[in-house]
């Protein structure tokens, strides 16, 4: 797998409009955290995305050589909570 800044940007586009980007594999999630939660943003992100990666770990391992990917996310404030939305997109060659 190879990181792609282009696909990281497409991941942000996907968060705004999922039908606007065509990817072969999509891992996405959203989770709300209390505003006073002291975890780092990365810790919060891993808390809800990591189980999704584990579910399709074998599928990811079978992606062909040359597959590119990109991930992105946004944090929005909703009342006294912060909502994190994130996605990783994978595109086969």
PDB file of C-alpha atoms in Angstrom:
ATOM      1  CA  UNK A   1       0.000   0.000   0.000  1.00  0.00           C
ATOM      2  CA  UNK A   2       1.211   3.476  -0.815  1.00  0.00           C
ATOM      3  CA  UNK A   3       0.039   6.738   0.759  1.00  0.00           C
ATOM      4  CA  UNK A   4      -1.434   9.266  -1.659  1.00  0.00           C
ATOM      5  CA  UNK A   5      -1.917  12.938  -0.822  1.00  0.00           C
ATOM      6  CA  UNK A   6      -4.376  13.063  -3.722  1.00  0.00           C
ATOM      7  CA  UNK A   7      -6.486  10.339  -2.103  1.00  0.00           C
ATOM      8  CA  UNK A   8      -6.208  12.070   1.285  1.00  0.00           C
ATOM      9  CA  UNK A   9      -7.820  15.088  -0.391  1.00  0.00           C
ATOM     10  CA  UNK A  10     -10.410  12.806  -2.000  1.00  0.00           C
ATOM     11  CA  UNK A  11     -11.159  11.413   1.461  1.00  0.00           C
ATOM     12  CA  UNK A  12     -12.050  14.923   2.594  1.00  0.00           C
ATOM     13  CA  UNK A  13     -14.274  15.289  -0.490  1.00  0.00           C
ATOM     14  CA  UNK A  14     -15.865  11.934   0.407  1.00  0.00           C
ATOM     15  CA  UNK A  15     -16.724  13.186   3.894  1.00  0.00           C
ATOM     16  CA  UNK A  16     -18.575  16.117   2.326  1.00  0.00           C
ATOM     17  CA  UNK A  17     -20.264  14.068  -0.415  1.00  0.00           C
ATOM     18  CA  UNK A  18     -19.755  10.266  -0.348  1.00  0.00           C
ATOM     19  CA  UNK A  19     -21.126   9.727  -3.857  1.00  0.00           C
ATOM     20  CA  UNK A  20     -18.547  12.135  -5.307  1.00  0.00           C
ATOM     21  CA  UNK A  21     -15.627   9.697  -4.908  1.00  0.00           C
ATOM     22  CA  UNK A  22     -15.331   6.121  -6.162  1.00  0.00           C
ATOM     23  CA  UNK A  23     -12.978   3.942  -4.111  1.00  0.00           C
ATOM     24  CA  UNK A  24     -12.472   0.179  -4.010  1.00  0.00           C
ATOM     25  CA  UNK A  25     -12.415  -0.037  -0.210  1.00  0.00           C
ATOM     26  CA  UNK A  26     -13.856   2.497   2.232  1.00  0.00           C
ATOM     27  CA  UNK A  27     -13.364   2.517   5.986  1.00  0.00           C
ATOM     28  CA  UNK A  28     -15.320   5.253   7.693  1.00  0.00           C
ATOM     29  CA  UNK A  29     -16.733   6.198  11.022  1.00  0.00           C
ATOM     30  CA  UNK A  30     -18.052   8.935  13.234  1.00  0.00           C
ATOM     31  CA  UNK A  31     -17.939   9.242  16.993  1.00  0.00           C
ATOM     32  CA  UNK A  32     -18.863  11.919  19.500  1.00  0.00           C
ATOM     33  CA  UNK A  33     -16.764  12.694  22.552  1.00  0.00           C
ATOM     34  CA  UNK A  34     -17.472  14.956  25.503  1.00  0.00           C
ATOM     35  CA  UNK A  35     -15.883  18.356  25.094  1.00  0.00           C
ATOM     36  CA  UNK A  36     -13.832  17.827  28.274  1.00  0.00           C
ATOM     37  CA  UNK A  37     -12.423  14.464  27.087  1.00  0.00           C
ATOM     38  CA  UNK A  38      -8.647  14.751  27.532  1.00  0.00           C
ATOM     39  CA  UNK A  39      -7.652  12.127  24.953  1.00  0.00           C
ATOM     40  CA  UNK A  40      -5.585  13.343  22.027  1.00  0.00           C
ATOM     41  CA  UNK A  41      -7.466  13.530  18.701  1.00  0.00           C
ATOM     42  CA  UNK A  42      -5.459  10.546  17.401  1.00  0.00           C
ATOM     43  CA  UNK A  43      -6.490   8.467  20.423  1.00  0.00           C
ATOM     44  CA  UNK A  44     -10.129   9.344  19.809  1.00  0.00           C
ATOM     45  CA  UNK A  45      -9.791   8.490  16.137  1.00  0.00           C
ATOM     46  CA  UNK A  46      -8.237   5.107  16.859  1.00  0.00           C
ATOM     47  CA  UNK A  47     -10.940   4.352  19.441  1.00  0.00           C
ATOM     48  CA  UNK A  48     -13.613   4.116  16.759  1.00  0.00           C
ATOM     49  CA  UNK A  49     -11.671   3.343  13.567  1.00  0.00           C
ATOM     50  CA  UNK A  50      -9.370   0.594  14.812  1.00  0.00           C
ATOM     51  CA  UNK A  51     -12.166  -2.000  15.242  1.00  0.00           C
ATOM     52  CA  UNK A  52     -13.294  -1.283  11.665  1.00  0.00           C
ATOM     53  CA  UNK A  53      -9.769  -1.937  10.362  1.00  0.00           C
ATOM     54  CA  UNK A  54      -9.605  -5.217  12.277  1.00  0.00           C
ATOM     55  CA  UNK A  55     -12.881  -6.375  10.692  1.00  0.00           C
ATOM     56  CA  UNK A  56     -11.474  -6.105   7.161  1.00  0.00           C
ATOM     57  CA  UNK A  57      -7.791  -6.738   7.900  1.00  0.00           C
ATOM     58  CA  UNK A  58      -7.670  -9.776   5.593  1.00  0.00           C
ATOM     59  CA  UNK A  59      -9.342  -7.852   2.763  1.00  0.00           C
ATOM     60  CA  UNK A  60      -6.750  -5.094   3.086  1.00  0.00           C
ATOM     61  CA  UNK A  61      -3.921  -7.648   3.010  1.00  0.00           C
ATOM     62  CA  UNK A  62      -5.295  -8.987  -0.295  1.00  0.00           C
ATOM     63  CA  UNK A  63      -5.234  -5.624  -2.064  1.00  0.00           C
ATOM     64  CA  UNK A  64      -2.879  -5.803  -5.052  1.00  0.00           C
ATOM     65  CA  UNK A  65       0.552  -4.233  -5.214  1.00  0.00           C
ATOM     66  CA  UNK A  66       0.275  -0.633  -6.314  1.00  0.00           C
ATOM     67  CA  UNK A  67      -2.907   0.077  -4.345  1.00  0.00           C
ATOM     68  CA  UNK A  68      -2.941   3.646  -3.082  1.00  0.00           C
ATOM     69  CA  UNK A  69      -4.808   5.068  -0.127  1.00  0.00           C
ATOM     70  CA  UNK A  70      -5.531   8.280   1.704  1.00  0.00           C
ATOM     71  CA  UNK A  71      -7.281   9.166   4.931  1.00  0.00           C
ATOM     72  CA  UNK A  72      -8.765  12.342   6.311  1.00  0.00           C
ATOM     73  CA  UNK A  73     -11.115  13.571   8.975  1.00  0.00           C
ATOM     74  CA  UNK A  74     -12.902  16.533  10.457  1.00  0.00           C
ATOM     75  CA  UNK A  75     -13.859  17.576  13.970  1.00  0.00           C
ATOM     76  CA  UNK A  76     -17.160  19.387  14.502  1.00  0.00           C
ATOM     77  CA  UNK A  77     -18.530  20.842  17.710  1.00  0.00           C
ATOM     78  CA  UNK A  78     -22.087  19.768  18.514  1.00  0.00           C
ATOM     79  CA  UNK A  79     -23.317  21.224  21.784  1.00  0.00           C
ATOM     80  CA  UNK A  80     -21.009  20.054  24.571  1.00  0.00           C
ATOM     81  CA  UNK A  81     -19.566  17.296  22.390  1.00  0.00           C
ATOM     82  CA  UNK A  82     -16.972  17.115  19.662  1.00  0.00           C
ATOM     83  CA  UNK A  83     -17.840  14.866  16.747  1.00  0.00           C
ATOM     84  CA  UNK A  84     -15.025  13.300  14.724  1.00  0.00           C
ATOM     85  CA  UNK A  85     -15.749  11.969  11.234  1.00  0.00           C
ATOM     86  CA  UNK A  86     -12.980  10.128   9.403  1.00  0.00           C
ATOM     87  CA  UNK A  87     -12.501   7.974   6.325  1.00  0.00           C
ATOM     88  CA  UNK A  88      -9.754   6.005   4.597  1.00  0.00           C
ATOM     89  CA  UNK A  89     -10.113   5.300   0.883  1.00  0.00           C
ATOM     90  CA  UNK A  90      -8.243   2.609  -1.045  1.00  0.00           C
ATOM     91  CA  UNK A  91      -7.916   2.531  -4.834  1.00  0.00           C
ATOM     92  CA  UNK A  92      -6.574  -0.473  -6.730  1.00  0.00           C
ATOM     93  CA  UNK A  93      -4.214   0.154  -9.661  1.00  0.00           C
TER      94      UNK A  93
END
